[in-house]
């Protein structure tokens, strides 16, 4: 069965022929530049991967060393008793009262606040 003549088909063939005549290959310098950029990107990705691997290896080594040292017995003469936990920032020791501070707190700083305590009972 013969094909019927299609006007769009002939127009597409004509457009393809015109496009083929006007097409030109990219300049060699442009292709070389694209290749260099791609090479630099690949090297940057490889360097980043190596850095991440080194950091991960260092973290793993640190974790192994800290786990090993925490399971060892304490050195002779060192206290193995746990330290007393630090007080919360909202808990303050009561200021010590001397003969000069018996009735009211000092307000001569101009700010209307009491001076900090001279010594702490938790040291």
N, CA, C and O atoms as a DFTB+ gen file, in Angstrom:
492 C
 N C O
     1  1       0.832      -1.151       0.000
     2  2       0.000       0.000       0.000
     3  2       0.898       1.242       0.000
     4  3       1.725       1.408       0.897
     5  1       0.742       2.097      -0.984
     6  2       1.574       3.277      -1.085
     7  2       1.176       4.327      -0.044
     8  3       0.006       4.455       0.317
     9  1       2.186       5.079       0.432
    10  2       1.909       6.107       1.422
    11  2       1.342       7.341       0.735
    12  3       1.717       7.687      -0.386
    13  1       0.443       7.979       1.429
    14  2      -0.132       9.201       0.867
    15  2       0.839      10.353       1.120
    16  3       1.526      10.353       2.141
    17  1       0.912      11.313       0.236
    18  2       1.827      12.431       0.434
    19  2       1.372      13.275       1.626
    20  3       0.227      13.723       1.683
    21  1       2.279      13.480       2.569
    22  2       1.965      14.253       3.780
    23  2       2.729      15.567       3.710
    24  3       3.955      15.558       3.603
    25  1       2.027      16.703       3.769
    26  2       2.726      17.983       3.664
    27  2       3.662      18.243       4.858
    28  3       4.704      18.875       4.687
    29  1       3.310      17.773       6.048
    30  2       4.178      17.978       7.205
    31  2       5.474      17.206       7.073
    32  3       6.525      17.676       7.508
    33  1       5.410      16.027       6.480
    34  2       6.610      15.207       6.329
    35  2       7.631      15.910       5.448
    36  3       8.822      15.920       5.761
    37  1       7.190      16.473       4.392
    38  2       8.123      17.163       3.503
    39  2       8.683      18.426       4.178
    40  3       9.847      18.766       3.967
    41  1       7.879      19.116       4.976
    42  2       8.375      20.295       5.697
    43  2       9.430      19.900       6.736
    44  3      10.438      20.591       6.881
    45  1       9.214      18.819       7.446
    46  2      10.201      18.350       8.435
    47  2      11.496      17.935       7.746
    48  3      12.580      18.220       8.255
    49  1      11.403      17.276       6.614
    50  2      12.612      16.875       5.890
    51  2      13.384      18.103       5.410
    52  3      14.613      18.133       5.471
    53  1      12.664      19.104       4.938
    54  2      13.315      20.335       4.500
    55  2      14.014      21.031       5.686
    56  3      15.152      21.482       5.552
    57  1      13.340      21.118       6.839
    58  2      13.935      21.753       8.025
    59  2      15.167      20.977       8.486
    60  3      16.144      21.588       8.917
    61  1      15.145      19.655       8.407
    62  2      16.298      18.853       8.807
    63  2      17.473      19.097       7.876
    64  3      18.615      19.157       8.332
    65  1      17.220      19.237       6.591
    66  2      18.300      19.483       5.633
    67  2      18.928      20.856       5.869
    68  3      20.149      20.992       5.786
    69  1      18.117      21.875       6.163
    70  2      18.639      23.222       6.430
    71  2      19.457      23.201       7.721
    72  3      20.536      23.790       7.778
    73  1      18.963      22.543       8.733
    74  2      19.682      22.458      10.000
    75  2      21.004      21.732       9.869
    76  3      21.988      22.122      10.498
    77  1      21.046      20.691       9.070
    78  2      22.284      19.936       8.882
    79  2      23.331      20.787       8.169
    80  3      24.520      20.675       8.464
    81  1      22.902      21.639       7.230
    82  2      23.848      22.492       6.529
    83  2      24.414      23.582       7.437
    84  3      25.572      23.970       7.286
    85  1      23.605      24.082       8.386
    86  2      24.038      25.170       9.268
    87  2      24.785      24.675      10.504
    88  3      25.443      25.464      11.182
    89  1      24.694      23.405      10.800
    90  2      25.349      22.877      12.001
    91  2      26.855      22.826      11.799
    92  3      27.349      22.534      10.710
    93  1      27.574      23.121      12.884
    94  2      29.027      23.021      12.827
    95  2      29.508      22.408      14.138
    96  3      28.879      22.594      15.179
    97  1      30.598      21.695      14.090
    98  2      31.095      21.094      15.330
    99  2      31.622      22.170      16.289
   100  3      32.022      23.253      15.864
   101  1      31.614      21.856      17.562
   102  2      32.117      22.790      18.568
   103  2      33.621      22.944      18.393
   104  3      34.298      22.002      17.982
   105  1      34.151      24.129      18.703
   106  2      35.596      24.326      18.590
   107  2      36.348      23.415      19.558
   108  3      35.841      23.067      20.625
   109  1      37.545      23.040      19.174
   110  2      38.361      22.137      19.978
   111  2      38.671      22.759      21.339
   112  3      38.689      22.049      22.345
   113  1      38.913      24.054      21.393
   114  2      39.225      24.723      22.659
   115  2      38.046      24.617      23.633
   116  3      38.243      24.434      24.835
   117  1      36.826      24.734      23.109
   118  2      35.640      24.628      23.961
   119  2      35.511      23.213      24.539
   120  3      35.205      23.040      25.719
   121  1      35.744      22.229      23.710
   122  2      35.660      20.837      24.168
   123  2      36.753      20.559      25.190
   124  3      36.510      19.872      26.181
   125  1      37.944      21.080      24.963
   126  2      39.057      20.887      25.901
   127  2      38.754      21.539      27.246
   128  3      39.034      20.956      28.293
   129  1      38.183      22.743      27.226
   130  2      37.821      23.425      28.471
   131  2      36.790      22.628      29.267
   132  3      36.899      22.510      30.487
   133  1      35.792      22.082      28.574
   134  2      34.787      21.267      29.272
   135  2      35.428      20.047      29.914
   136  3      35.083      19.686      31.039
   137  1      36.355      19.411      29.213
   138  2      37.044      18.244      29.759
   139  2      37.880      18.593      30.977
   140  3      37.930      17.826      31.939
   141  1      38.540      19.751      30.942
   142  2      39.345      20.174      32.098
   143  2      38.463      20.466      33.307
   144  3      38.793      20.089      34.432
   145  1      37.338      21.139      33.066
   146  2      36.423      21.415      34.185
   147  2      35.910      20.124      34.804
   148  3      35.841      19.995      36.026
   149  1      35.555      19.183      33.965
   150  2      35.062      17.896      34.475
   151  2      36.149      17.169      35.260
   152  3      35.871      16.563      36.294
   153  1      37.377      17.228      34.773
   154  2      38.502      16.592      35.467
   155  2      38.728      17.236      36.839
   156  3      38.948      16.537      37.828
   157  1      38.671      18.581      36.892
   158  2      38.848      19.275      38.178
   159  2      37.748      18.894      39.165
   160  3      38.012      18.699      40.352
   161  1      36.506      18.789      38.666
   162  2      35.406      18.389      39.545
   163  2      35.613      16.983      40.091
   164  3      35.369      16.725      41.270
   165  1      36.059      16.083      39.239
   166  2      36.309      14.702      39.693
   167  2      37.408      14.665      40.742
   168  3      37.295      13.941      41.732
   169  1      38.477      15.440      40.537
   170  2      39.553      15.489      41.529
   171  2      39.067      16.093      42.844
   172  3      39.447      15.623      43.916
   173  1      38.236      17.121      42.774
   174  2      37.711      17.734      43.997
   175  2      36.840      16.749      44.762
   176  3      36.921      16.676      45.988
   177  1      36.014      15.998      44.059
   178  2      35.168      14.998      44.722
   179  2      36.031      13.906      45.338
   180  3      35.758      13.460      46.453
   181  1      37.060      13.474      44.634
   182  2      37.952      12.440      45.176
   183  2      38.695      12.955      46.405
   184  3      38.839      12.224      47.385
   185  1      39.170      14.204      46.369
   186  2      39.870      14.772      47.524
   187  2      38.935      14.905      48.719
   188  3      39.330      14.632      49.853
   189  1      37.703      15.322      48.468
   190  2      36.730      15.423      49.560
   191  2      36.442      14.048      50.146
   192  3      36.310      13.911      51.363
   193  1      36.345      13.043      49.309
   194  2      36.124      11.688      49.804
   195  2      37.279      11.191      50.660
   196  3      37.069      10.547      51.688
   197  1      38.502      11.494      50.230
   198  2      39.682      11.093      51.015
   199  2      39.681      11.803      52.363
   200  3      39.965      11.188      53.390
   201  1      39.360      13.104      52.363
   202  2      39.315      13.856      53.631
   203  2      38.264      13.282      54.567
   204  3      38.517      13.122      55.761
   205  1      37.093      12.972      54.041
   206  2      36.049      12.391      54.886
   207  2      36.461      11.029      55.425
   208  3      36.165      10.700      56.574
   209  1      37.132      10.246      54.615
   210  2      37.590       8.938      55.078
   211  2      38.635       9.093      56.180
   212  3      38.632       8.334      57.149
   213  1      39.527      10.073      56.036
   214  2      40.546      10.288      57.065
   215  2      39.919      10.767      58.367
   216  3      40.313      10.326      59.447
   217  1      38.944      11.670      58.270
   218  2      38.274      12.166      59.472
   219  2      37.509      11.034      60.144
   220  3      37.539      10.896      61.366
   221  1      36.829      10.233      59.349
   222  2      36.096       9.098      59.911
   223  2      37.022       8.103      60.569
   224  3      36.692       7.546      61.616
   225  1      38.183       7.870      59.968
   226  2      39.163       6.961      60.562
   227  2      39.735       7.524      61.848
   228  3      39.972       6.788      62.806
   229  1      39.959       8.843      61.867
   230  2      40.450       9.483      63.093
   231  2      39.420       9.410      64.203
   232  3      39.768       9.178      65.360
   233  1      38.142       9.609      63.858
   234  2      37.083       9.497      64.861
   235  2      36.981       8.077      65.394
   236  3      36.799       7.868      66.594
   237  1      37.098       7.111      64.508
   238  2      37.032       5.719      64.946
   239  2      38.219       5.385      65.846
   240  3      38.059       4.700      66.857
   241  1      39.401       5.864      65.484
   242  2      40.586       5.630      66.322
   243  2      40.452       6.289      67.676
   244  3      40.836       5.710      68.692
   245  1      39.906       7.500      67.699
   246  2      39.690       8.190      68.966
   247  2      38.692       7.427      69.823
   248  3      38.882       7.298      71.032
   249  1      37.646       6.927      69.214
   250  2      36.650       6.173      69.969
   251  2      37.258       4.902      70.545
   252  3      36.954       4.528      71.678
   253  1      38.115       4.234      69.776
   254  2      38.756       3.027      70.289
   255  2      39.692       3.338      71.448
   256  3      39.737       2.602      72.433
   257  1      40.444       4.437      71.325
   258  2      41.388       4.798      72.378
   259  2      40.639       5.205      73.640
   260  3      41.025       4.798      74.736
   261  1      39.588       5.989      73.514
   262  2      38.851       6.423      74.699
   263  2      38.122       5.268      75.346
   264  3      38.029       5.222      76.573
   265  1      37.603       4.337      74.574
   266  2      36.948       3.170      75.166
   267  2      37.956       2.312      75.907
   268  3      37.646       1.794      76.980
   269  1      39.133       2.152      75.373
   270  2      40.155       1.322      75.997
   271  2      40.641       1.972      77.296
   272  3      40.823       1.280      78.298
   273  1      40.850       3.285      77.290
   274  2      41.380       3.946      78.473
   275  2      40.341       4.025      79.587
   276  3      40.713       4.072      80.760
   277  1      39.057       4.042      79.256
   278  2      38.046       4.122      80.303
   279  2      37.873       2.792      81.020
   280  3      37.374       2.772      82.146
   281  1      38.270       1.682      80.407
   282  2      38.118       0.386      81.050
   283  2      39.325       0.037      81.917
   284  3      39.286      -0.950      82.651
   285  1      40.395       0.827      81.845
   286  2      41.574       0.542      82.646
   287  2      41.351       0.965      84.088
   288  3      40.486       1.791      84.378
   289  1      42.135       0.395      84.984
   290  2      42.031       0.750      86.399
   291  2      42.715       2.088      86.630
   292  3      43.631       2.444      85.889
   293  1      42.282       2.849      87.659
   294  2      42.911       4.143      87.912
   295  2      44.342       3.978      88.402
   296  3      44.713       2.938      88.946
   297  1      45.120       5.001      88.205
   298  2      46.518       4.986      88.619
   299  2      46.609       4.959      90.139
   300  3      45.711       5.461      90.815
   301  1      47.681       4.378      90.694
   302  2      47.819       4.351      92.148
   303  2      47.889       5.767      92.709
   304  3      48.540       6.644      92.142
   305  1      47.211       5.970      93.824
   306  2      47.224       7.264      94.473
   307  2      46.146       8.208      93.972
   308  3      45.947       9.272      94.558
   309  1      45.449       7.850      92.909
   310  2      44.389       8.731      92.416
   311  2      43.079       8.336      93.072
   312  3      42.870       7.176      93.426
   313  1      42.230       9.286      93.223
   314  2      40.944       9.037      93.866
   315  2      39.982       8.455      92.841
   316  3      39.823       8.999      91.748
   317  1      39.351       7.363      93.193
   318  2      38.376       6.771      92.279
   319  2      36.968       7.176      92.653
   320  3      36.012       6.733      92.016
   321  1      36.816       8.013      93.678
   322  2      35.487       8.471      94.082
   323  2      34.964       9.441      93.030
   324  3      35.722      10.253      92.500
   325  1      33.676       9.361      92.727
   326  2      33.135      10.282      91.721
   327  2      33.135      11.716      92.254
   328  3      32.978      11.955      93.451
   329  1      33.312      12.639      91.347
   330  2      33.321      14.041      91.730
   331  2      31.909      14.507      92.045
   332  3      30.923      13.966      91.545
   333  1      31.846      15.513      92.879
   334  2      30.568      16.085      93.245
   335  2      30.042      16.879      92.052
   336  3      30.796      17.650      91.458
   337  1      28.776      16.716      91.685
   338  2      28.255      17.431      90.516
   339  2      28.225      18.932      90.772
   340  3      28.035      19.397      91.896
   341  1      28.417      19.659      89.696
   342  2      28.400      21.111      89.792
   343  2      26.994      21.589      90.092
   344  3      26.017      20.951      89.698
   345  1      26.890      22.708      90.787
   346  2      25.570      23.247      91.096
   347  2      24.991      23.888      89.862
   348  3      25.721      24.310      88.965
   349  1      23.685      23.960      89.819
   350  2      23.036      24.580      88.669
   351  2      23.243      26.082      88.731
   352  3      23.486      26.611      89.816
   353  1      23.157      26.789      87.618
   354  2      23.405      28.223      87.620
   355  2      22.375      28.999      88.434
   356  3      22.643      30.127      88.849
   357  1      21.205      28.417      88.668
   358  2      20.197      29.138      89.442
   359  2      20.435      29.002      90.936
   360  3      19.927      29.817      91.705
   361  1      21.179      28.012      91.369
   362  2      21.457      27.822      92.788
   363  2      22.727      28.568      93.139
   364  3      23.789      28.298      92.579
   365  1      22.618      29.508      94.066
   366  2      23.780      30.272      94.502
   367  2      23.955      30.065      95.998
   368  3      22.972      29.938      96.728
   369  1      25.178      30.031      96.447
   370  2      25.382      29.927      97.895
   371  2      24.988      31.239      98.572
   372  3      25.053      32.312      97.972
   373  1      24.587      31.127      99.805
   374  2      24.193      32.322     100.555
   375  2      25.423      33.188     100.789
   376  3      26.482      32.668     101.139
   377  1      25.303      34.498     100.602
   378  2      26.464      35.366     100.825
   379  2      26.818      35.379     102.307
   380  3      25.949      35.316     103.176
   381  1      28.107      35.461     102.564
   382  2      28.544      35.491     103.955
   383  2      28.268      36.873     104.529
   384  3      28.477      37.890     103.868
   385  1      27.807      36.891     105.740
   386  2      27.477      38.158     106.404
   387  2      28.581      38.492     107.395
   388  3      28.950      37.677     108.240
   389  1      29.087      39.680     107.276
   390  2      30.071      40.170     108.236
   391  2      29.432      41.279     109.047
   392  3      28.255      41.583     108.851
   393  1      30.165      41.877     109.936
   394  2      29.613      42.939     110.793
   395  2      29.141      44.127     109.953
   396  3      28.179      44.794     110.334
   397  1      29.778      44.403     108.848
   398  2      29.384      45.544     108.018
   399  2      28.134      45.257     107.206
   400  3      27.487      46.190     106.731
   401  1      27.779      44.001     107.035
   402  2      26.643      43.631     106.191
   403  2      25.543      42.977     107.012
   404  3      24.954      42.001     106.546
   405  1      25.247      43.442     108.163
   406  2      24.266      42.769     109.000
   407  2      22.853      43.189     108.692
   408  3      21.943      42.371     108.830
   409  1      22.617      44.420     108.282
   410  2      21.240      44.876     108.137
   411  2      20.748      44.835     106.692
   412  3      19.649      44.340     106.441
   413  1      21.518      45.336     105.746
   414  2      21.036      45.386     104.361
   415  2      22.209      45.168     103.411
   416  3      23.363      45.409     103.765
   417  1      21.897      44.706     102.196
   418  2      22.975      44.509     101.222
   419  2      23.518      45.846     100.728
   420  3      22.831      46.866     100.785
   421  1      24.760      45.829     100.243
   422  2      25.392      47.038      99.732
   423  2      24.747      47.453      98.429
   424  3      24.471      46.619      97.567
   425  1      24.511      48.720      98.291
   426  2      23.959      49.250      97.037
   427  2      24.767      50.436      96.542
   428  3      24.253      51.251      95.776
   429  1      26.032      50.552      96.965
   430  2      26.833      51.687      96.544
   431  2      27.446      51.519      95.159
   432  3      28.227      52.370      94.734
   433  1      27.116      50.447      94.445
   434  2      27.657      50.258      93.098
   435  2      26.929      51.103      92.079
   436  3      27.394      51.250      90.949
   437  1      25.786      51.665      92.462
   438  2      25.031      52.481      91.538
   439  2      24.065      51.659      90.704
   440  3      23.210      52.219      90.018
   441  1      24.185      50.359      90.752
   442  2      23.302      49.507      89.974
   443  2      22.188      48.914      90.824
   444  3      21.242      48.339      90.286
   445  1      22.284      49.043      92.133
   446  2      21.259      48.506      93.004
   447  2      21.354      47.006      93.171
   448  3      20.363      46.373      93.537
   449  1      22.497      46.417      92.919
   450  2      22.667      44.973      93.056
   451  2      23.638      44.684      94.175
   452  3      24.440      45.539      94.553
   453  1      23.567      43.501      94.693
   454  2      24.490      43.106      95.750
   455  2      25.781      42.621      95.125
   456  3      25.756      42.065      94.026
   457  1      26.902      42.812      95.784
   458  2      28.174      42.341      95.230
   459  2      28.239      40.816      95.293
   460  3      27.532      40.212      96.100
   461  1      29.058      40.184      94.474
   462  2      29.168      38.727      94.504
   463  2      29.802      38.283      95.816
   464  3      30.545      39.053      96.425
   465  1      29.528      37.062      96.264
   466  2      30.106      36.568      97.513
   467  2      31.633      36.495      97.400
   468  3      32.182      36.283      96.319
   469  1      32.303      36.677      98.550
   470  2      33.762      36.689      98.547
   471  2      34.351      35.294      98.478
   472  3      35.465      35.127      97.982
   473  1      33.646      34.302      98.955
   474  2      34.120      32.922      98.843
   475  2      32.937      32.002      98.648
   476  3      31.808      32.339      99.006
   477  1      33.193      30.865      98.090
   478  2      32.127      29.921      97.824
   479  2      32.293      28.716      98.751
   480  3      33.407      28.267      99.019
   481  1      31.177      28.216      99.224
   482  2      31.214      27.046     100.108
   483  2      31.437      25.774      99.318
   484  3      31.667      24.726      99.921
   485  1      31.379      25.815      97.995
   486  2      31.486      24.618      97.171
   487  2      32.869      24.417      96.581
   488  3      33.048      23.488      95.794
   489  1      33.832      25.215      96.908
   490  2      35.173      25.043      96.328
   491  2      35.955      24.021      97.060
   492  3      37.103      23.752      96.706
